[in-house]
XYZ file of C-alpha atoms in Angstrom:
407
model
C 42.415 143.765 31.092
C 42.905 140.704 28.916
C 43.093 141.471 25.208
C 40.606 139.545 23.107
C 42.252 136.914 20.904
C 39.067 135.012 20.040
C 35.936 137.099 19.440
C 32.639 135.228 19.148
C 30.022 137.364 17.397
C 26.349 136.542 17.973
C 23.142 138.515 18.416
C 19.642 138.871 17.048
C 18.590 137.135 13.855
C 18.879 139.572 10.948
C 20.758 142.199 12.977
C 23.880 142.080 10.798
C 26.048 139.701 12.835
C 28.046 138.485 9.827
C 28.670 142.021 8.600
C 29.875 143.183 12.022
C 32.126 140.145 12.374
C 33.589 140.805 8.929
C 34.118 144.489 9.718
C 35.922 143.729 12.997
C 38.147 141.148 11.338
C 38.957 143.493 8.440
C 39.843 146.345 10.798
C 42.108 144.131 12.890
C 43.890 142.867 9.776
C 44.290 146.412 8.451
C 45.875 147.350 11.796
C 48.524 144.673 11.287
C 47.057 141.808 13.332
C 47.156 138.350 11.774
C 43.433 137.729 11.648
C 41.231 134.781 10.758
C 37.491 135.114 10.120
C 35.510 131.897 10.588
C 32.088 131.892 8.951
C 29.620 129.466 7.449
C 28.027 132.258 5.411
C 29.060 131.812 1.799
C 27.635 135.220 0.924
C 29.639 137.165 3.502
C 31.173 140.244 1.897
C 34.882 140.313 2.706
C 37.087 143.191 1.709
C 40.486 142.442 0.212
C 42.467 143.404 3.304
C 46.084 142.235 3.571
C 46.518 139.940 6.546
C 42.874 138.820 6.676
C 42.259 135.118 6.082
C 38.735 133.746 5.711
C 37.941 130.209 6.818
C 34.703 129.029 5.220
C 33.119 126.354 7.376
C 31.429 123.644 5.305
C 29.159 121.579 7.606
C 28.355 119.031 4.898
C 32.031 118.354 4.149
C 32.911 118.231 7.849
C 30.101 115.735 8.509
C 31.231 113.487 5.653
C 34.841 113.576 6.864
C 33.840 112.735 10.420
C 31.445 109.975 9.402
C 33.962 108.347 7.068
C 36.679 108.593 9.704
C 34.428 106.873 12.265
C 33.448 104.246 9.729
C 37.092 103.453 9.020
C 37.774 102.972 12.730
C 34.926 100.499 13.215
C 35.400 98.742 9.890
C 36.128 95.391 11.541
C 32.869 95.560 13.477
C 30.899 96.419 10.339
C 32.448 93.471 8.553
C 31.598 91.184 11.469
C 27.972 92.337 11.336
C 27.836 91.916 7.578
C 27.082 95.619 7.053
C 28.059 97.316 3.802
C 30.084 100.496 4.363
C 28.608 103.805 3.247
C 30.052 105.619 0.261
C 30.884 109.342 0.531
C 28.152 110.137 -2.001
C 25.521 108.614 0.317
C 26.304 110.829 3.292
C 24.108 113.871 3.964
C 24.668 115.889 7.114
C 22.247 115.364 9.971
C 20.560 118.093 12.071
C 23.129 119.505 14.473
C 26.044 119.172 12.055
C 26.426 122.952 11.648
C 27.371 123.849 15.250
C 29.680 120.847 15.540
C 31.480 121.835 12.341
C 31.938 125.399 13.577
C 33.266 124.224 16.958
C 35.715 121.862 15.308
C 36.878 124.636 12.991
C 37.429 126.939 15.975
C 39.609 124.376 17.715
C 41.474 123.657 14.487
C 42.168 127.365 13.995
C 43.019 128.363 17.553
C 46.102 126.746 19.086
C 46.427 128.050 22.630
C 49.774 129.107 24.127
C 51.604 126.095 25.518
C 49.897 123.705 23.102
C 50.953 122.366 19.752
C 48.689 121.588 16.844
C 48.828 117.834 17.404
C 45.295 116.630 17.373
C 44.007 119.962 16.118
C 43.697 118.894 12.524
C 44.723 116.489 9.840
C 43.560 113.068 8.829
C 43.972 111.463 12.254
C 41.223 113.593 13.806
C 39.037 114.188 10.780
C 39.138 117.950 11.295
C 38.135 120.273 8.435
C 40.825 121.974 6.403
C 38.775 125.207 6.118
C 39.384 125.522 2.398
C 43.134 125.239 2.810
C 43.520 127.361 5.964
C 46.232 125.908 8.196
C 46.611 126.336 11.985
C 48.726 129.402 12.669
C 49.615 131.712 15.551
C 46.744 134.075 14.771
C 46.627 137.336 16.696
C 42.837 137.316 16.428
C 40.194 134.772 15.417
C 36.721 136.242 14.774
C 33.906 133.691 14.695
C 30.582 134.419 13.019
C 28.121 132.561 15.266
C 24.385 131.933 14.775
C 21.696 133.857 16.687
C 21.919 134.098 20.475
C 19.982 131.030 21.609
C 21.569 128.724 19.058
C 25.010 130.207 19.755
C 24.756 129.674 23.514
C 23.587 126.093 23.083
C 26.465 125.519 20.669
C 29.046 126.904 23.117
C 27.622 124.681 25.860
C 27.938 121.509 23.751
C 31.530 120.525 24.654
C 30.856 120.612 28.403
C 27.526 118.801 28.030
C 28.845 116.088 25.714
C 31.851 115.471 27.959
C 29.504 115.015 30.909
C 27.527 112.422 28.953
C 30.740 110.568 28.119
C 31.850 110.581 31.763
C 28.495 109.148 32.824
C 28.481 106.460 30.145
C 32.172 105.577 30.565
C 33.225 106.715 34.062
C 36.781 107.155 35.303
C 37.035 103.525 36.408
C 36.435 102.249 32.873
C 40.050 101.059 32.634
C 39.309 98.434 35.299
C 36.137 97.500 33.446
C 38.176 96.931 30.302
C 40.404 94.423 32.080
C 37.398 92.606 33.520
C 35.334 92.709 30.330
C 35.287 88.932 29.710
C 34.184 88.235 33.289
C 31.572 91.012 33.264
C 30.203 89.777 29.945
C 29.621 86.314 31.435
C 28.044 87.697 34.614
C 25.789 90.168 32.833
C 24.895 87.849 30.006
C 25.353 90.642 27.467
C 28.384 91.643 25.398
C 30.530 94.438 26.877
C 31.677 97.461 24.824
C 34.542 96.644 22.504
C 37.949 98.295 22.613
C 37.050 100.630 19.770
C 34.198 102.094 21.848
C 36.548 103.069 24.685
C 39.124 104.450 22.269
C 36.482 106.456 20.404
C 35.099 107.874 23.657
C 38.576 108.833 24.893
C 39.374 110.483 21.569
C 36.087 112.390 21.565
C 36.728 113.564 25.121
C 40.168 114.897 24.179
C 38.761 116.817 21.221
C 35.847 118.224 23.234
C 38.230 119.244 26.020
C 40.373 121.098 23.476
C 37.331 123.020 22.183
C 36.218 123.742 25.747
C 39.652 125.197 26.592
C 39.334 127.631 23.684
C 35.819 128.690 24.717
C 36.808 129.131 28.371
C 40.130 130.826 27.671
C 40.370 134.279 29.351
C 41.244 135.775 25.944
C 37.932 134.566 24.443
C 35.011 136.997 24.557
C 31.575 137.503 23.037
C 30.076 140.475 21.183
C 26.273 140.673 20.929
C 24.799 142.484 17.895
C 21.264 143.913 18.045
C 19.272 146.347 15.971
C 17.458 148.765 18.316
C 13.802 147.857 18.013
C 10.958 146.014 19.657
C 12.946 142.836 20.431
C 16.380 144.294 21.131
C 15.992 144.319 24.922
C 14.665 140.763 24.956
C 17.602 139.530 22.873
C 20.105 141.301 25.111
C 18.432 140.005 28.274
C 18.603 136.460 26.899
C 22.263 136.932 25.988
C 23.227 138.392 29.373
C 21.540 135.587 31.304
C 22.837 132.771 29.102
C 26.391 134.087 28.920
C 26.534 134.506 32.711
C 25.067 131.038 33.355
C 27.724 129.390 31.187
C 30.520 131.660 32.423
C 31.301 133.475 29.163
C 32.858 136.924 28.975
C 30.784 139.640 27.299
C 33.122 142.114 25.576
C 30.631 144.505 23.976
C 27.060 145.059 22.856
C 26.731 146.423 19.317
C 23.715 148.538 18.373
C 23.704 148.212 14.596
C 21.951 150.140 11.790
C 21.244 153.338 13.714
C 19.387 155.957 11.688
C 20.609 159.571 11.783
C 18.895 161.837 14.280
C 17.333 165.220 13.554
C 15.902 164.288 10.150
C 13.432 166.744 8.606
C 11.437 163.789 7.302
C 8.714 162.975 9.837
C 8.783 159.246 9.051
C 12.560 158.926 9.490
C 12.469 161.143 12.569
C 9.868 158.868 14.151
C 11.892 155.734 13.467
C 15.043 157.382 14.755
C 13.241 158.469 17.916
C 12.113 154.899 18.595
C 15.667 153.675 18.095
C 17.031 156.267 20.506
C 14.544 155.221 23.172
C 15.580 151.587 22.773
C 19.225 152.651 22.715
C 18.838 154.318 26.116
C 17.462 151.096 27.636
C 20.287 149.085 26.090
C 22.800 151.550 27.499
C 21.401 151.135 31.011
C 21.744 147.343 30.808
C 25.313 147.656 29.527
C 26.232 150.113 32.253
C 24.940 147.700 34.889
C 27.308 145.013 33.554
C 30.229 147.355 32.891
C 30.125 146.506 29.188
C 30.643 149.077 26.392
C 27.745 149.824 24.047
C 28.994 150.364 20.489
C 26.793 152.397 18.112
C 27.104 151.651 14.392
C 25.330 153.692 11.702
C 22.892 152.509 9.061
C 24.764 152.982 5.772
C 21.638 153.088 3.648
C 23.016 150.245 1.540
C 24.345 146.733 1.865
C 27.932 146.994 3.184
C 30.531 145.462 0.915
C 33.434 147.765 0.158
C 36.454 148.321 2.432
C 35.166 151.842 3.132
C 31.779 150.474 4.215
C 33.345 147.938 6.548
C 35.637 150.599 8.008
C 32.536 152.499 9.213
C 31.340 149.397 11.048
C 34.556 148.326 12.750
C 34.383 150.183 16.073
C 33.964 147.074 18.255
C 36.611 147.153 21.031
C 38.882 144.144 21.399
C 39.794 144.743 25.035
C 36.515 145.940 26.536
C 34.160 144.406 29.059
C 34.922 142.863 32.424
C 37.569 140.164 32.554
C 36.453 136.573 32.824
C 36.868 135.629 36.496
C 38.864 132.549 37.392
C 35.917 131.412 39.509
C 32.675 133.028 38.308
C 30.595 131.935 41.304
C 31.293 132.962 44.864
C 30.697 130.926 48.033
C 30.211 133.153 51.081
C 30.817 131.630 54.500
C 28.088 133.033 56.742
C 28.080 130.164 59.253
C 29.239 132.317 62.130
C 26.773 135.167 61.592
C 23.740 133.579 59.920
C 24.289 129.832 60.198
C 24.586 129.033 56.468
C 26.714 129.254 53.326
C 25.582 131.461 50.456
C 26.391 130.477 46.871
C 26.062 133.507 44.603
C 25.595 132.913 40.866
C 25.451 136.128 38.793
C 22.521 135.953 36.349
C 22.045 139.473 34.925
C 18.765 139.872 33.102
C 17.265 136.718 34.655
C 13.608 136.789 35.655
C 11.821 134.720 38.285
C 9.550 133.331 35.605
C 11.561 130.529 34.014
C 14.105 130.344 36.849
C 14.391 126.996 38.598
C 16.978 124.897 40.425
C 17.141 121.320 41.645
C 19.706 119.624 43.876
C 20.860 116.346 42.346
C 23.469 114.583 44.455
C 26.643 116.653 44.326
C 25.293 118.852 41.524
C 22.916 121.763 41.181
C 20.723 121.896 38.082
C 19.965 125.530 37.191
C 17.375 126.615 34.610
C 17.445 130.287 33.636
C 16.191 132.115 30.574
C 15.444 128.861 28.750
C 18.944 127.477 29.343
C 20.058 124.695 31.661
C 23.420 124.058 33.233
C 24.429 121.333 35.667
C 26.953 122.748 38.120
C 29.153 120.604 40.382
C 28.867 121.797 43.957
C 31.982 123.089 45.719
C 33.293 120.542 48.203
C 32.014 122.354 51.322
C 28.464 122.559 49.916
C 28.278 118.847 49.147
C 27.852 118.195 52.872
C 25.025 120.707 53.094
C 21.343 120.829 52.265
C 19.647 123.522 50.200
C 17.473 125.716 52.411
C 16.242 128.229 49.867
C 17.112 130.536 47.012
C 16.325 134.062 45.912
C 17.002 136.245 42.875
C 18.416 139.575 44.050
C 20.135 142.350 42.113
C 20.772 140.170 39.070
C 22.238 137.234 41.007
C 20.893 133.929 42.277
C 21.540 133.498 46.010
C 21.334 129.848 47.141
C 21.422 129.108 50.892
C 23.093 125.934 52.159
C 23.075 124.719 55.766
C 25.335 121.940 57.106
C 23.792 118.483 57.119
C 24.191 117.168 60.708
C 24.463 113.593 59.409
C 27.689 114.275 57.493
C 29.027 117.568 58.854
C 31.938 117.153 61.280
C 31.156 118.230 64.836
């Protein structure tokens, strides 16, 4: 089983995600692993553990750096248009700056085996310096992510943005660059300047680097919930979204569990409700082969090394390994006359599940998330005949298209 080298911690809002991430990072550092904790939470309590480095992500600073870097690259165009450049004091981050800053920090911090840190940071790429943290061969990087839905959308950004770039500037753009003067005359409109192609290529390289970190087999996700009325819903959302985007779930953390067997009727009632929810969470975890970690309620805000030590039991090698190919194509032509594409979607419900064939792609909506999947080569010459949700997986039937299928 692949050991976790990048742990992404998400979960329910207010369930203690930052505290759990801090506890895991502190425990790993105390065990001798060179550990980096990435967080945008300025109030995160971090124990003074030797070997633990904290990278504070500053979205405002990252946005200013990126905007000024872009402005410097298109300075000639701004001068041509008569536009006055923006001063650093004028720049305020826009909505969406937070997830981008965290993704850039993750890439800056994590240099994968076989890569160097060229392009991972420094003035050429406008990457954040994380308050002085430099790229290093970390044994473990723990990332404090936002709540589940925002975290999943953030992790999907590199793939989605790269797709937009490919559509706007396709692979044959090099030929278009050579023919730009001719195309400009034929179209009657100015063609994109050289800086636009260079900027797009640079953005694609950076997004690809982030995507490699997210999709690395040694990257996994821990989901933190507090057993209660919404715990099952949060976990169901996480299971479906993580499976749709192909992420590895390492563990589910049930946080702030009250002691059982209390003589106080009020506490006993609350504990009983938690235990009932805990049983349901355990069944979902068992179905996925994922460990369920139970962490106690300390009765106080965790802050000391001793407090964090009680909350550090998240395994760093648990959960099923990320498959090389998460979706299986079954050849049933001989027996049933069709191919079957099986997409695991644990926790998915028929309500809110939809799919549309679009050329050589399949657009899948599940649990409020959407992913556009390129069809395997054999299925591109087929037509979709139907789909069904069975045993936590989406089964899509494809039959050969007589117009294009070889006889």
